[in-house]
CSV table of C-alpha atoms and ligand atoms in Angstrom, one decimal:
chain,number,residue,atom,x,y,z
A,1,UNK,CA,-1.1,16.3,3.6
A,2,UNK,CA,0.0,13.6,1.1
A,3,UNK,CA,1.3,15.0,-2.1
A,4,UNK,CA,2.0,13.0,-5.3
A,5,UNK,CA,3.9,14.0,-8.5
A,6,UNK,CA,2.1,12.7,-11.5
A,7,UNK,CA,3.5,12.6,-15.1
A,8,UNK,CA,0.8,13.3,-17.7
A,9,UNK,CA,1.2,12.1,-21.3
A,10,UNK,CA,-1.9,13.3,-23.1
A,11,UNK,CA,-0.6,11.9,-26.4
A,12,UNK,CA,-2.5,12.0,-29.7
A,13,UNK,CA,-5.9,12.5,-31.2
A,14,UNK,CA,-8.6,12.6,-28.5
A,15,UNK,CA,-6.0,11.7,-25.8
A,16,UNK,CA,-5.6,15.3,-24.6
A,17,UNK,CA,-9.4,15.8,-24.3
A,18,UNK,CA,-10.0,12.7,-22.2
A,19,UNK,CA,-6.9,13.3,-20.1
A,20,UNK,CA,-8.1,16.8,-19.3
A,21,UNK,CA,-11.3,15.4,-17.9
A,22,UNK,CA,-9.4,12.7,-15.9
A,23,UNK,CA,-7.3,15.4,-14.4
A,24,UNK,CA,-10.4,17.4,-13.6
A,25,UNK,CA,-11.8,14.5,-11.7
A,26,UNK,CA,-8.5,13.7,-10.0
A,27,UNK,CA,-8.3,17.2,-8.7
A,28,UNK,CA,-11.9,17.1,-7.4
A,29,UNK,CA,-11.0,13.8,-5.6
A,30,UNK,CA,-7.8,15.3,-4.2
A,31,UNK,CA,-9.7,18.3,-2.8
A,32,UNK,CA,-12.4,16.1,-1.3
A,33,UNK,CA,-10.1,13.6,0.3
A,34,UNK,CA,-7.3,15.9,1.3
A,35,UNK,CA,-4.3,15.1,-0.8
A,36,UNK,CA,-2.4,17.0,-3.5
A,37,UNK,CA,-1.5,16.1,-7.0
A,38,UNK,CA,1.3,17.9,-8.9
A,39,UNK,CA,1.3,17.4,-12.6
A,40,UNK,CA,4.1,17.5,-15.1
A,41,UNK,CA,3.1,17.3,-18.7
A,42,UNK,CA,5.1,15.5,-21.4
A,43,UNK,CA,4.3,16.0,-25.1
A,44,UNK,CA,5.3,12.6,-26.4
A,45,UNK,CA,3.2,11.5,-29.4
A,46,UNK,CA,2.7,11.8,-33.1
A,47,UNK,CA,2.7,15.6,-33.4
A,48,UNK,CA,6.0,15.9,-31.6
A,49,UNK,CA,7.4,13.1,-33.7
A,50,UNK,CA,6.3,14.8,-36.9
A,51,UNK,CA,7.8,18.1,-35.7
A,52,UNK,CA,11.1,16.9,-34.4
A,53,UNK,CA,11.7,13.4,-36.0
A,54,UNK,CA,12.2,12.0,-32.5
A,55,UNK,CA,9.8,9.4,-31.3
A,56,UNK,CA,10.9,9.4,-27.6
A,57,UNK,CA,13.9,11.2,-26.2
A,58,UNK,CA,16.5,8.8,-24.7
A,59,UNK,CA,16.1,10.5,-21.3
A,60,UNK,CA,12.3,9.9,-21.2
A,61,UNK,CA,12.4,6.7,-19.1
A,62,UNK,CA,14.8,8.2,-16.6
A,63,UNK,CA,12.7,11.4,-16.4
A,64,UNK,CA,9.5,9.4,-15.9
A,65,UNK,CA,11.2,7.2,-13.3
A,66,UNK,CA,11.0,10.2,-10.9
A,67,UNK,CA,7.3,9.9,-10.8
A,68,UNK,CA,5.3,7.2,-8.9
A,69,UNK,CA,2.6,7.3,-11.6
A,70,UNK,CA,1.9,8.3,-15.1
A,71,UNK,CA,-1.5,9.2,-16.7
A,72,UNK,CA,-1.5,8.4,-20.4
A,73,UNK,CA,-4.1,9.6,-22.9
A,74,UNK,CA,-3.6,7.7,-26.2
A,75,UNK,CA,-0.9,7.0,-28.6
A,76,UNK,CA,-1.6,6.8,-32.4
A,77,UNK,CA,-1.5,9.4,-35.2
A,78,UNK,CA,-3.1,9.1,-38.6
A,79,UNK,CA,0.0,10.9,-40.1
A,80,UNK,CA,2.4,8.3,-38.7
A,81,UNK,CA,2.8,4.7,-40.0
A,82,UNK,CA,1.2,2.2,-37.6
A,83,UNK,CA,3.7,0.7,-35.3
A,84,UNK,CA,6.2,3.5,-35.0
A,85,UNK,CA,4.5,5.3,-32.1
A,86,UNK,CA,3.0,2.2,-30.5
A,87,UNK,CA,6.4,0.5,-30.4
A,88,UNK,CA,8.5,3.6,-29.9
A,89,UNK,CA,6.5,5.2,-27.1
A,90,UNK,CA,4.0,2.8,-25.4
A,91,UNK,CA,5.9,-0.5,-25.6
A,92,UNK,CA,9.2,1.2,-25.0
A,93,UNK,CA,8.0,2.8,-21.8
A,94,UNK,CA,6.4,-0.4,-20.7
A,95,UNK,CA,9.7,-2.2,-21.1
A,96,UNK,CA,12.1,0.5,-20.0
A,97,UNK,CA,10.1,1.2,-16.8
A,98,UNK,CA,9.7,-2.5,-16.3
A,99,UNK,CA,6.0,-2.4,-16.0
A,100,UNK,CA,5.7,-6.1,-16.1
A,101,UNK,CA,2.0,-6.3,-15.2
A,102,UNK,CA,-0.9,-5.0,-17.4
A,103,UNK,CA,-3.9,-5.0,-15.1
A,104,UNK,CA,-7.2,-4.9,-16.9
A,105,UNK,CA,-10.4,-5.0,-14.8
A,106,UNK,CA,-13.5,-6.2,-16.8
A,107,UNK,CA,-16.5,-4.9,-14.8
A,108,UNK,CA,-19.9,-4.2,-16.3
A,109,UNK,CA,-21.7,-1.3,-14.6
A,110,UNK,CA,-25.0,-1.5,-16.4
A,111,UNK,CA,-26.6,-4.3,-18.3
A,112,UNK,CA,-27.7,-1.9,-21.1
A,113,UNK,CA,-24.1,-1.8,-22.2
A,114,UNK,CA,-23.5,-5.5,-22.5
A,115,UNK,CA,-23.9,-7.1,-25.9
A,116,UNK,CA,-24.5,-10.5,-24.3
A,117,UNK,CA,-28.1,-11.7,-23.9
A,118,UNK,CA,-29.1,-12.2,-20.3
A,119,UNK,CA,-25.8,-11.0,-18.7
A,120,UNK,CA,-25.6,-8.2,-16.3
A,121,UNK,CA,-23.2,-6.7,-13.6
A,122,UNK,CA,-23.6,-9.9,-11.6
A,123,UNK,CA,-22.0,-11.9,-14.3
A,124,UNK,CA,-19.2,-9.7,-15.6
A,125,UNK,CA,-16.8,-8.7,-12.9
A,126,UNK,CA,-13.3,-10.2,-13.3
A,127,UNK,CA,-9.7,-9.0,-13.8
A,128,UNK,CA,-7.1,-9.9,-16.4
A,129,UNK,CA,-3.5,-9.9,-15.3
A,130,UNK,CA,-1.5,-9.7,-18.5
A,131,UNK,CA,2.2,-10.2,-18.5
A,132,UNK,CA,3.5,-7.0,-20.0
A,133,UNK,CA,7.3,-7.3,-20.7
A,134,UNK,CA,7.8,-10.6,-22.5
A,135,UNK,CA,6.2,-13.1,-24.9
A,136,UNK,CA,5.8,-12.1,-28.5
A,137,UNK,CA,6.3,-8.4,-27.7
A,138,UNK,CA,10.0,-8.3,-27.1
A,139,UNK,CA,10.9,-7.9,-30.7
A,140,UNK,CA,13.0,-11.1,-30.8
A,141,UNK,CA,13.3,-12.6,-34.2
A,142,UNK,CA,14.0,-11.3,-37.6
A,143,UNK,CA,14.0,-11.8,-41.4
A,144,UNK,CA,16.1,-14.0,-43.5
A,145,UNK,CA,16.2,-13.4,-47.3
A,146,UNK,CA,13.7,-10.6,-46.9
A,147,UNK,CA,11.9,-9.6,-50.1
A,148,UNK,CA,12.9,-12.8,-51.9
A,149,UNK,CA,10.7,-15.9,-52.6
A,150,UNK,CA,12.8,-17.7,-49.9
A,151,UNK,CA,11.9,-15.1,-47.3
A,152,UNK,CA,11.6,-16.2,-43.7
A,153,UNK,CA,10.1,-14.3,-40.8
A,154,UNK,CA,10.6,-15.5,-37.3
A,155,UNK,CA,8.9,-13.9,-34.3
A,156,UNK,CA,9.8,-15.5,-31.0
A,157,UNK,CA,7.9,-15.7,-27.8
A,158,UNK,CA,10.2,-15.1,-24.9
A,159,UNK,CA,9.2,-16.6,-21.6
A,160,UNK,CA,11.7,-16.4,-18.7
A,161,UNK,CA,11.2,-18.2,-15.5
A,162,UNK,CA,11.8,-15.0,-13.7
A,163,UNK,CA,9.4,-13.0,-15.8
A,164,UNK,CA,6.6,-15.6,-15.7
A,165,UNK,CA,7.1,-16.1,-11.9
A,166,UNK,CA,6.8,-12.5,-11.0
A,167,UNK,CA,3.7,-12.1,-13.1
A,168,UNK,CA,2.1,-15.2,-11.5
A,169,UNK,CA,3.0,-14.1,-8.0
A,170,UNK,CA,1.4,-10.7,-8.7
A,171,UNK,CA,-1.7,-12.4,-9.9
A,172,UNK,CA,-1.9,-14.8,-6.9
A,173,UNK,CA,-1.4,-11.9,-4.5
A,174,UNK,CA,-4.0,-9.8,-6.4
A,175,UNK,CA,-6.5,-12.6,-6.3
A,176,UNK,CA,-6.0,-13.1,-2.6
A,177,UNK,CA,-6.5,-9.4,-1.8
A,178,UNK,CA,-9.2,-8.6,-4.4
A,179,UNK,CA,-12.2,-9.0,-2.1
A,180,UNK,CA,-10.3,-8.5,1.2
A,181,UNK,CA,-10.6,-12.2,2.0
A,182,UNK,CA,-14.3,-12.4,1.4
A,183,UNK,CA,-14.8,-15.5,-0.7
A,184,UNK,CA,-15.5,-15.1,-4.4
A,185,UNK,CA,-19.2,-16.0,-5.1
A,186,UNK,CA,-18.3,-18.3,-8.0
A,187,UNK,CA,-16.6,-20.8,-5.8
A,188,UNK,CA,-18.3,-24.2,-5.3
A,189,UNK,CA,-19.3,-25.1,-1.7
A,190,UNK,CA,-16.7,-27.7,-1.5
A,191,UNK,CA,-14.0,-25.2,-2.5
A,192,UNK,CA,-15.2,-22.8,0.2
A,193,UNK,CA,-15.2,-25.7,2.7
A,194,UNK,CA,-11.6,-26.4,1.7
A,195,UNK,CA,-10.7,-22.8,2.6
A,196,UNK,CA,-10.5,-21.3,-0.9
A,197,UNK,CA,-11.3,-17.6,-1.1
A,198,UNK,CA,-10.6,-16.8,-4.8
A,199,UNK,CA,-9.9,-18.3,-8.1
A,200,UNK,CA,-7.0,-17.7,-10.4
A,201,UNK,CA,-7.3,-19.0,-14.0
A,202,UNK,CA,-4.3,-19.5,-16.1
A,203,UNK,CA,-5.2,-18.8,-19.7
A,204,UNK,CA,-2.7,-20.5,-22.1
A,205,UNK,CA,-2.4,-22.9,-25.0
A,206,UNK,CA,-0.7,-26.0,-23.4
A,207,UNK,CA,-1.9,-28.2,-26.2
A,208,UNK,CA,0.1,-26.5,-28.9
A,209,UNK,CA,2.6,-24.1,-27.3
A,210,UNK,CA,4.2,-27.0,-25.4
A,211,UNK,CA,7.4,-25.1,-24.4
A,212,UNK,CA,6.1,-21.6,-23.4
A,213,UNK,CA,3.0,-22.7,-21.6
A,214,UNK,CA,4.7,-25.8,-20.2
A,215,UNK,CA,6.9,-23.3,-18.3
A,216,UNK,CA,3.9,-21.2,-17.3
A,217,UNK,CA,1.8,-24.2,-16.2
A,218,UNK,CA,4.6,-25.7,-14.1
A,219,UNK,CA,5.4,-22.4,-12.4
A,220,UNK,CA,1.6,-21.7,-11.9
A,221,UNK,CA,1.1,-25.0,-10.0
A,222,UNK,CA,4.4,-24.9,-8.1
A,223,UNK,CA,3.9,-21.4,-6.8
A,224,UNK,CA,0.2,-21.9,-6.2
A,225,UNK,CA,0.5,-25.1,-4.3
A,226,UNK,CA,3.4,-23.8,-2.2
A,227,UNK,CA,2.5,-20.3,-1.4
A,228,UNK,CA,-1.2,-19.8,-2.2
A,229,UNK,CA,-3.1,-22.8,-0.9
A,230,UNK,CA,-6.3,-20.6,-0.5
A,231,UNK,CA,-6.5,-19.7,-4.2
A,232,UNK,CA,-8.3,-22.2,-6.4
A,233,UNK,CA,-6.2,-22.9,-9.5
A,234,UNK,CA,-8.0,-23.2,-12.8
A,235,UNK,CA,-6.8,-23.5,-16.4
A,236,UNK,CA,-8.4,-22.6,-19.8
A,237,UNK,CA,-6.9,-22.6,-23.3
A,238,UNK,CA,-7.0,-19.2,-24.9
A,239,UNK,CA,-9.5,-20.1,-27.6
A,240,UNK,CA,-11.9,-21.6,-25.1
A,241,UNK,CA,-11.4,-18.5,-22.9
A,242,UNK,CA,-12.9,-16.3,-25.6
A,243,UNK,CA,-15.8,-18.7,-25.8
A,244,UNK,CA,-16.4,-18.6,-22.1
A,245,UNK,CA,-16.2,-14.7,-22.0
A,246,UNK,CA,-19.2,-14.8,-24.2
A,247,UNK,CA,-21.1,-17.8,-22.8
A,248,UNK,CA,-20.2,-17.8,-19.1
A,249,UNK,CA,-18.2,-14.7,-18.1
A,250,UNK,CA,-19.3,-15.3,-14.5
A,251,UNK,CA,-16.9,-18.3,-14.4
A,252,UNK,CA,-13.9,-15.9,-14.0
A,253,UNK,CA,-12.5,-14.2,-11.0
A,254,UNK,CA,-8.9,-13.4,-11.8
A,255,UNK,CA,-7.2,-14.5,-15.0
A,256,UNK,CA,-3.4,-14.5,-15.6
A,257,UNK,CA,-2.0,-14.9,-19.1
A,258,UNK,CA,0.9,-13.9,-21.4
A,259,UNK,CA,1.3,-10.7,-23.3
A,260,UNK,CA,-0.2,-11.6,-26.6
A,261,UNK,CA,-3.2,-13.6,-25.3
A,262,UNK,CA,-3.8,-10.9,-22.7
A,263,UNK,CA,-3.9,-8.3,-25.5
A,264,UNK,CA,-6.5,-10.2,-27.4
A,265,UNK,CA,-8.8,-11.3,-24.6
A,266,UNK,CA,-8.9,-7.9,-23.0
A,267,UNK,CA,-10.3,-6.3,-26.2
A,268,UNK,CA,-13.1,-8.9,-25.9
A,269,UNK,CA,-13.3,-8.1,-22.2
A,270,UNK,CA,-13.7,-4.4,-23.0
A,271,UNK,CA,-16.6,-5.1,-25.3
A,272,UNK,CA,-18.6,-7.1,-22.8
A,273,UNK,CA,-18.0,-4.4,-20.1
A,274,UNK,CA,-19.5,-1.7,-22.3
A,275,UNK,CA,-16.7,-0.9,-24.9
A,276,UNK,CA,-13.7,1.3,-25.2
A,277,UNK,CA,-15.6,4.2,-23.7
A,278,UNK,CA,-15.2,2.7,-20.3
A,279,UNK,CA,-12.3,0.2,-20.3
A,280,UNK,CA,-9.1,1.2,-18.5
A,281,UNK,CA,-5.9,-0.5,-17.5
A,282,UNK,CA,-2.7,-0.1,-15.6
A,283,UNK,CA,0.8,-0.9,-16.7
A,284,UNK,CA,2.3,-1.7,-13.3
A,285,UNK,CA,5.8,-1.9,-12.0
A,286,UNK,CA,4.9,-2.8,-8.4
A,287,UNK,CA,8.4,-1.6,-7.3
A,288,UNK,CA,8.6,1.5,-9.5
A,289,UNK,CA,6.7,3.8,-11.9
A,290,UNK,CA,3.3,2.6,-13.1
A,291,UNK,CA,1.3,4.0,-16.1
A,292,UNK,CA,-2.5,4.2,-16.3
A,293,UNK,CA,-4.4,4.5,-19.6
A,294,UNK,CA,-7.8,4.1,-21.2
A,295,UNK,CA,-7.5,0.9,-23.3
A,296,UNK,CA,-9.0,2.5,-26.4
A,297,UNK,CA,-7.0,4.3,-29.1
A,298,UNK,CA,-6.6,7.9,-30.0
A,299,UNK,CA,-9.9,8.0,-32.1
A,300,UNK,CA,-8.4,10.7,-34.4
A,301,UNK,CA,-11.7,11.3,-36.3
A,302,UNK,CA,-13.3,12.7,-33.1
A,303,UNK,CA,-10.3,15.0,-32.2
A,304,UNK,CA,-11.4,18.4,-30.9
A,305,UNK,CA,-15.1,17.7,-31.2
A,306,UNK,CA,-15.8,17.3,-27.5
A,307,UNK,CA,-17.8,14.2,-28.1
A,308,UNK,CA,-15.5,11.3,-27.0
A,309,UNK,CA,-16.3,9.5,-23.8
A,310,UNK,CA,-13.8,10.4,-21.1
A,311,UNK,CA,-14.9,7.7,-18.7
A,312,UNK,CA,-12.2,5.2,-19.6
A,313,UNK,CA,-9.6,7.9,-18.9
A,314,UNK,CA,-11.4,8.8,-15.6
A,315,UNK,CA,-11.4,5.1,-14.6
A,316,UNK,CA,-7.6,5.1,-15.4
A,317,UNK,CA,-7.4,8.0,-13.0
A,318,UNK,CA,-9.3,5.9,-10.4
A,319,UNK,CA,-6.8,3.0,-10.9
A,320,UNK,CA,-4.0,5.5,-10.4
A,321,UNK,CA,-5.4,6.7,-7.1
A,322,UNK,CA,-5.9,3.1,-5.9
A,323,UNK,CA,-2.3,2.4,-6.8
A,324,UNK,CA,-1.1,5.4,-4.8
A,325,UNK,CA,-3.0,4.1,-1.8
A,326,UNK,CA,-5.8,6.7,-2.1
A,327,UNK,CA,-8.3,3.9,-2.1
A,328,UNK,CA,-11.2,5.9,-0.6
A,329,UNK,CA,-10.9,8.5,-3.4
A,330,UNK,CA,-10.7,5.7,-5.9
A,331,UNK,CA,-13.8,4.1,-4.6
A,332,UNK,CA,-15.6,7.5,-4.7
A,333,UNK,CA,-14.7,8.0,-8.4
A,334,UNK,CA,-16.0,4.5,-9.2
A,335,UNK,CA,-19.2,5.2,-7.4
A,336,UNK,CA,-19.7,8.4,-9.3
A,337,UNK,CA,-18.9,6.7,-12.6
A,338,UNK,CA,-21.5,4.0,-11.8
A,339,UNK,CA,-24.2,6.5,-11.1
A,340,UNK,CA,-23.4,8.4,-14.3
A,341,UNK,CA,-23.4,5.3,-16.4
A,342,UNK,CA,-26.7,3.9,-14.8
A,343,UNK,CA,-28.7,7.1,-14.4
A,344,UNK,CA,-27.3,9.9,-16.6
A,345,UNK,CA,-25.6,8.9,-19.8
A,346,UNK,CA,-27.8,7.8,-22.7
A,347,UNK,CA,-25.0,5.8,-24.3
A,348,UNK,CA,-21.3,5.2,-23.8
A,349,UNK,CA,-20.4,5.7,-27.5
A,350,UNK,CA,-18.8,8.9,-28.8
A,351,UNK,CA,-21.4,11.5,-29.7
A,352,UNK,CA,-24.3,9.5,-28.3
A,353,UNK,CA,-23.8,10.1,-24.6
A,354,UNK,CA,-26.3,13.0,-24.3
A,355,UNK,CA,-23.3,14.9,-22.8
A,356,UNK,CA,-20.2,16.4,-24.2
A,357,UNK,CA,-16.7,15.1,-23.2
A,358,UNK,CA,-16.2,18.0,-20.8
A,359,UNK,CA,-19.8,17.7,-19.4
A,360,UNK,CA,-19.1,14.1,-18.5
A,361,UNK,CA,-16.0,15.3,-16.6
A,362,UNK,CA,-18.0,18.0,-14.9
A,363,UNK,CA,-20.7,15.4,-13.9
A,364,UNK,CA,-18.2,13.1,-12.3
A,365,UNK,CA,-16.2,15.9,-10.6
A,366,UNK,CA,-19.4,17.5,-9.4
A,367,UNK,CA,-20.8,14.3,-7.9
A,368,UNK,CA,-17.6,13.9,-5.8
B,1,IPM,C1,-2.9,-2.4,-25.9
B,1,IPM,C2,-2.6,-2.0,-27.3
B,1,IPM,C3,-1.1,-2.1,-27.5
B,1,IPM,C4,-0.7,-3.5,-27.3
B,1,IPM,C5,-0.7,-1.6,-28.9
B,1,IPM,C6,-1.1,-0.2,-29.2
B,1,IPM,C7,0.8,-1.7,-29.1
B,1,IPM,O1,-3.3,-2.8,-28.2
B,1,IPM,O2,-2.5,-1.7,-25.0
B,1,IPM,O3,-3.6,-3.4,-25.7
B,1,IPM,O4,-0.7,-4.4,-28.2
B,1,IPM,O5,-0.4,-3.8,-26.1
B,2,MN,MN1,-4.6,-4.2,-27.3
């Protein structure tokens, strides 16, 4: 029987509640599909920081490297200044564990939850591959003359050929595999005739960021032309991308972009797929330890009330299983989530589901 060691970081606020439901569902899937999950809990988060003064032990990354996957609840505590925990835990782990991909599927399960008029599950089904280790997130830059009228603040976007290339290659590979070779339905007949099976859109800002996205664009076309002739290459500026997400989301198959743009467009993506109650993502190190999380925050005002929606955490669990190669179990969780969303839940928002947090977990676990 396959057995996997999973690190669990429930984190702050409602993180522990949703994580508990995700674990409940993972266990049900493990039992049904015949594998074993062994959990080790870590208490990183705001409470630990307030108690000990330490954001993250220096040994954390090395400890976590022993696990193939991490399940993360949420980071963010009302008693801690914004930025400390986000940078000190979430971003630090993404960097130290070299999770250079942030994979964020945007898939609408029921048209009731889409705020866009006339758009349904047929229109909203794409994936954003966000570069997760570089760009504006590295902390490169600084102040000069801080606190004086001559103050200067510089925040630099770091784009290495190696970092960009590994992200692009991941995205091309992902696009190629996404439908098992079955052509993406948004392709034009002439593209299909030319042998294309998928589309990868580079989202950038080549008209203004003429260094960073020049590198991205050159690498994109070089790699694509040489190694991925069957993937149709497409480009959109980031501002236009937000426009198309609202107007024509069906134009997208797989999107690849830098860290900052990926952060921004995936919040919009989450809203058109039904909101933070359902949106999940994976911080991937394809050669190492990956970390799966609901995209939403810790929602502290709902802490302990058993009203928050655990589906995003459950979907993070599904991505975790897919990543471990337990794809049948992952597909079963997705099917159960779809049924719950379409036929059971009244709403995806906290307190309006018609079910409590733990009842949603029971529902999904039960239907497995
Ligand atoms: C996300 C979050 C983080 C980010 C924050 C909490 C640092 O917004 O995962 O998208 O900006 O990456
Ligand atoms: Mn974000």
